[in-house]
Tab-separated table of C-alpha atoms in Angstrom:
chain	number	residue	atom	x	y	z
A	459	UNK	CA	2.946	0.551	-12.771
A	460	UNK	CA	0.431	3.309	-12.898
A	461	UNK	CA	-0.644	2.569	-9.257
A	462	UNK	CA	3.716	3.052	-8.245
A	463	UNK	CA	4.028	6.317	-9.947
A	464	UNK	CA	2.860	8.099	-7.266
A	465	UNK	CA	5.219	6.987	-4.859
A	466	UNK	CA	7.683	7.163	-7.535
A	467	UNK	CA	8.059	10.893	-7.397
A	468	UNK	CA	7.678	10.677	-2.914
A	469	UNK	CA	11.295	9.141	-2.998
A	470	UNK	CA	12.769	11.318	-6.039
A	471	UNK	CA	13.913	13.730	-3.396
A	472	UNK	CA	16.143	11.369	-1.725
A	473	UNK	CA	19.272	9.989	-3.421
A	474	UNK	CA	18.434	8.268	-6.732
A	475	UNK	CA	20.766	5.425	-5.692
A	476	UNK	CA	18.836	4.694	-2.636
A	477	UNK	CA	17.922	1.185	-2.138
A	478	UNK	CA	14.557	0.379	-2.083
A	479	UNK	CA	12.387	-2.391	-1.168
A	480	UNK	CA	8.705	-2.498	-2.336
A	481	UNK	CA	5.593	-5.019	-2.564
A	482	UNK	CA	2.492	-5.131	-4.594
A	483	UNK	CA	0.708	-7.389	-2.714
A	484	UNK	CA	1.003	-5.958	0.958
A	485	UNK	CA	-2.338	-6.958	2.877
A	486	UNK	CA	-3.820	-4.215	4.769
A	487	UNK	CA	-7.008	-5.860	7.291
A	488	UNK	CA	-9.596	-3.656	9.146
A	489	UNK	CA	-11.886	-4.971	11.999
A	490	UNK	CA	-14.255	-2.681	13.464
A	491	UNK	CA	-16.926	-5.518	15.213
A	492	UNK	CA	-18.784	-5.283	18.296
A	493	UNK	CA	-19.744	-8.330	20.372
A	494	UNK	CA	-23.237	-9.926	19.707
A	495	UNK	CA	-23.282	-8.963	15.883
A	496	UNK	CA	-22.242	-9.968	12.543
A	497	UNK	CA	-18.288	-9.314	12.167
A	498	UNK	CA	-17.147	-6.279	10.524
A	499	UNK	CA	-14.103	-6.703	8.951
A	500	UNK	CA	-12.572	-6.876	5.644
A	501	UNK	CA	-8.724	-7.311	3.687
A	502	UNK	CA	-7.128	-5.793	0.914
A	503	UNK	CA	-4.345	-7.967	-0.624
A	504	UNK	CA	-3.166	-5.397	-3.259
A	505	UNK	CA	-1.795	-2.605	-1.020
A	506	UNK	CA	1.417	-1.098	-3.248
A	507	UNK	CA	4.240	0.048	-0.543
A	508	UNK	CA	7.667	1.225	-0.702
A	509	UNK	CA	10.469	1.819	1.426
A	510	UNK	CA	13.684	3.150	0.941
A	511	UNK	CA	16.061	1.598	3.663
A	512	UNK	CA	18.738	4.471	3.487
A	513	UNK	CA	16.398	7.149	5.088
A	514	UNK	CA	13.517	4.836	6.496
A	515	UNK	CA	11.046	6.826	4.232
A	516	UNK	CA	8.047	4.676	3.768
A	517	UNK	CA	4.706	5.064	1.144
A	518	UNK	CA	1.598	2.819	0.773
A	519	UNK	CA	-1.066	3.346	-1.394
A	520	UNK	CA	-4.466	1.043	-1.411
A	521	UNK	CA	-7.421	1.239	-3.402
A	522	UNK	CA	-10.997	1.267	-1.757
A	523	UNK	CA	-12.564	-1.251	-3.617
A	524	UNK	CA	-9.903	-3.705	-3.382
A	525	UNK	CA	-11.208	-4.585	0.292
A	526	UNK	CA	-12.779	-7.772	0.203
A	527	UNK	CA	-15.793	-8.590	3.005
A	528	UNK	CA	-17.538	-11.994	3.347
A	529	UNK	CA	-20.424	-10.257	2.983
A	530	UNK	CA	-21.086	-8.766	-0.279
A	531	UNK	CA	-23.679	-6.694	1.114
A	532	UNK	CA	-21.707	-5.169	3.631
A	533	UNK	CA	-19.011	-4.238	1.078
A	534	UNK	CA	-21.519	-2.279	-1.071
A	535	UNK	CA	-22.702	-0.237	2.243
A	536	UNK	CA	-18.348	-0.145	2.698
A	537	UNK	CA	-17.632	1.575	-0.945
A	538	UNK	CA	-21.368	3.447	-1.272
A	539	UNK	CA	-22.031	4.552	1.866
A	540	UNK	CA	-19.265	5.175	4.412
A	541	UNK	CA	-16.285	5.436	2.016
A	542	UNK	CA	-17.532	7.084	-0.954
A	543	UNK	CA	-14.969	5.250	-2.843
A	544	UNK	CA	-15.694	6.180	-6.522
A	545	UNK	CA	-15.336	9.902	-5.167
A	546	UNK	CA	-12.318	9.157	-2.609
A	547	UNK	CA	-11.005	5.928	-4.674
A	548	UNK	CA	-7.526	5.168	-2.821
A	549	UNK	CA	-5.723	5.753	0.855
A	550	UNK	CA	-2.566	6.665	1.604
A	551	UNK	CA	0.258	6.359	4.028
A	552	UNK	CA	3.647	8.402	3.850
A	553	UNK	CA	5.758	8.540	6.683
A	554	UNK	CA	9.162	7.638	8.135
A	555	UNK	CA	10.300	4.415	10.666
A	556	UNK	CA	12.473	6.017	12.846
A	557	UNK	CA	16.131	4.575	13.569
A	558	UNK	CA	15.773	2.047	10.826
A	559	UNK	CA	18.747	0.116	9.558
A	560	UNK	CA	18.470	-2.746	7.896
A	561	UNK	CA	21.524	-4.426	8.558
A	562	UNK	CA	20.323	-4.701	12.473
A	563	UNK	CA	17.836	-6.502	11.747
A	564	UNK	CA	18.723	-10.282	12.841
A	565	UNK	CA	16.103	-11.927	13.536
A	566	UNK	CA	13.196	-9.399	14.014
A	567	UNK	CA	13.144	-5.554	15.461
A	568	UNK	CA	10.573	-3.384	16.365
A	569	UNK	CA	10.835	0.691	15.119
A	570	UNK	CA	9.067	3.317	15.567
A	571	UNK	CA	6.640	4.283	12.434
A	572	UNK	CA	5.539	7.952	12.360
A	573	UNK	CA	3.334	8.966	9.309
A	574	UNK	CA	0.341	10.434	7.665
A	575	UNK	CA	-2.292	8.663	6.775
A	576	UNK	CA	-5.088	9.789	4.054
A	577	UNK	CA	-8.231	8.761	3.944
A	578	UNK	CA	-11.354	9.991	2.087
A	579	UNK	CA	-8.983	13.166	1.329
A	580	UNK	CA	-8.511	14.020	5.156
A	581	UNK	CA	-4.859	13.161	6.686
A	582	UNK	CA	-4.241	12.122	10.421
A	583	UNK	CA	-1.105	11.755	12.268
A	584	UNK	CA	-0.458	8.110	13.426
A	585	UNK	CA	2.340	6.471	15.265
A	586	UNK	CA	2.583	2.766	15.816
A	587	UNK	CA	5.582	0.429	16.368
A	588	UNK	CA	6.448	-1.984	13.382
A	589	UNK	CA	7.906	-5.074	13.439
A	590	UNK	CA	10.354	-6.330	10.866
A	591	UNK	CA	12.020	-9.513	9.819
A	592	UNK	CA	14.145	-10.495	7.122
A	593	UNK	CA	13.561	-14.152	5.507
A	594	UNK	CA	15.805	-14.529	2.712
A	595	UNK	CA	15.855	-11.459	0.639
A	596	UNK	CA	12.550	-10.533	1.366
A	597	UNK	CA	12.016	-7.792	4.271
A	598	UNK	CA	8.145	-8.392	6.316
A	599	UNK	CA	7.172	-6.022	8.191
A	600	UNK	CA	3.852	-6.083	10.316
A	601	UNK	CA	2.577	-3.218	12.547
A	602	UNK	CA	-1.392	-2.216	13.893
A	603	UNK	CA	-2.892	0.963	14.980
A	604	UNK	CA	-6.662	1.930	15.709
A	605	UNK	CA	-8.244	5.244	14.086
A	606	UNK	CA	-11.524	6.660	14.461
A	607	UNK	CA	-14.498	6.991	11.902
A	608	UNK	CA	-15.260	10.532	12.766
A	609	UNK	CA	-11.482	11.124	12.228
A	610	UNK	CA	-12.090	10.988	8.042
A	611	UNK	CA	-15.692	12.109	8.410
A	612	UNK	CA	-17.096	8.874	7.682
A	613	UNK	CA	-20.755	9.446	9.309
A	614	UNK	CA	-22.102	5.867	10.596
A	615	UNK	CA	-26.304	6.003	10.756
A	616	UNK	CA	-27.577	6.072	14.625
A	617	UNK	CA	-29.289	2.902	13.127
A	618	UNK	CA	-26.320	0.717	12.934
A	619	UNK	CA	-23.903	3.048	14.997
A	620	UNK	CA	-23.903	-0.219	18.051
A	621	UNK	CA	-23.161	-2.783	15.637
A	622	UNK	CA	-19.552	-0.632	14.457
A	623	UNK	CA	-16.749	0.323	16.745
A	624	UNK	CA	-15.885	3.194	17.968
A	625	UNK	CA	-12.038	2.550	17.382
A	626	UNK	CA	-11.177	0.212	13.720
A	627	UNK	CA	-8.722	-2.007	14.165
A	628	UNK	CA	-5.939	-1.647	11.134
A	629	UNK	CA	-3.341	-4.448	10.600
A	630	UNK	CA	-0.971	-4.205	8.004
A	631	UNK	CA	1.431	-7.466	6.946
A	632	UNK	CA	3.690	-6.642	3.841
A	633	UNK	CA	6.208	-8.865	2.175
A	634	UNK	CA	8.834	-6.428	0.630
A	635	UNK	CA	11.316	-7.116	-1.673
A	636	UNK	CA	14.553	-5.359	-3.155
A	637	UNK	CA	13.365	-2.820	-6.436
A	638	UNK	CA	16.281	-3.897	-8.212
């Protein structure tokens, strides 16, 4: 609960009868490898994300640490090193998907999602196009976008500066359901 409050208070300012849908376990995935060398990637199965279908208002929030890499080394460079995560400990995404409506939704539609995203206390504009799909009465929505290291001031070593992109890779795959 402590980790919704936040976005709790984002979506006070629309109606309070809005209907929501929200997940707890929305996996956010970075790659940022470079051919020839060990694979840089890592998940994060514990993003928090709501949405409130009535205005298209959407809010993620992800902790740091929660990425998991196959190599525990790497993730201790990850959280020490390039994120700083006990000083910057969580991201964030707040933004709107444009022209949503659920009800349109048959089989699976792609919207426009608009939004700033925080990391390491600096915010960037990003657009991407998400895809949703209703199974059941769950909503899934997936969507990708690339940002920059330099864009959040994350400083990569000349050392090892070959063996990281120059654009990460950021997938997002979230199983939402109705906050009832």
């Amino acid at each position: 609960m402590k980790k919704l409050l936040p976005l709790v208070f984002l979506f006070l300012s629309g109606s309070i009868f809005a209907q929501k849908y929200y997940t707890k376990t929305g996996r956010t995935e970075f790659k940022a490898s470079v051919e020839a060398f060990e694979p840089v990637e890592a998940n994060n199965n514990s993003t928090t994300a709501l949405i409130d279908i009535e205005t298209g208002n959407i809010a993620s929030l992800l902790f740091i640490k929660a990425f998991n890499f196959r190599v525990a080394l790497m993730q201790e460079h990850f959280n020490e090193n390039y994120m700083e995560s006990n000083k910057f400990p969580k991201a964030t995404f707040i933004g709107k998907i444009e022209g949503f409506n659920l009800s349109k939704i048959l089989d699976s539609k792609e919207y426009p999602l608009k939004g700033t995203l925080t990391v390491r206390g600096v915010k960037k504009e990003v657009e991407t196009i998400a895809i949703f799909t209703k199974q059941g009465d769950k909503l899934l929505m997936k969507a990708s976008f690339g940002v920059k290291p330099e864009d959040f001031n994350i400083k990569i070593p000349k050392i090892v500066s070959k063996k990281i992109a120059g654009t990460i890779n950021i997938s997002l795959d979230y199983e939402f359901i109705e906050k009832k």
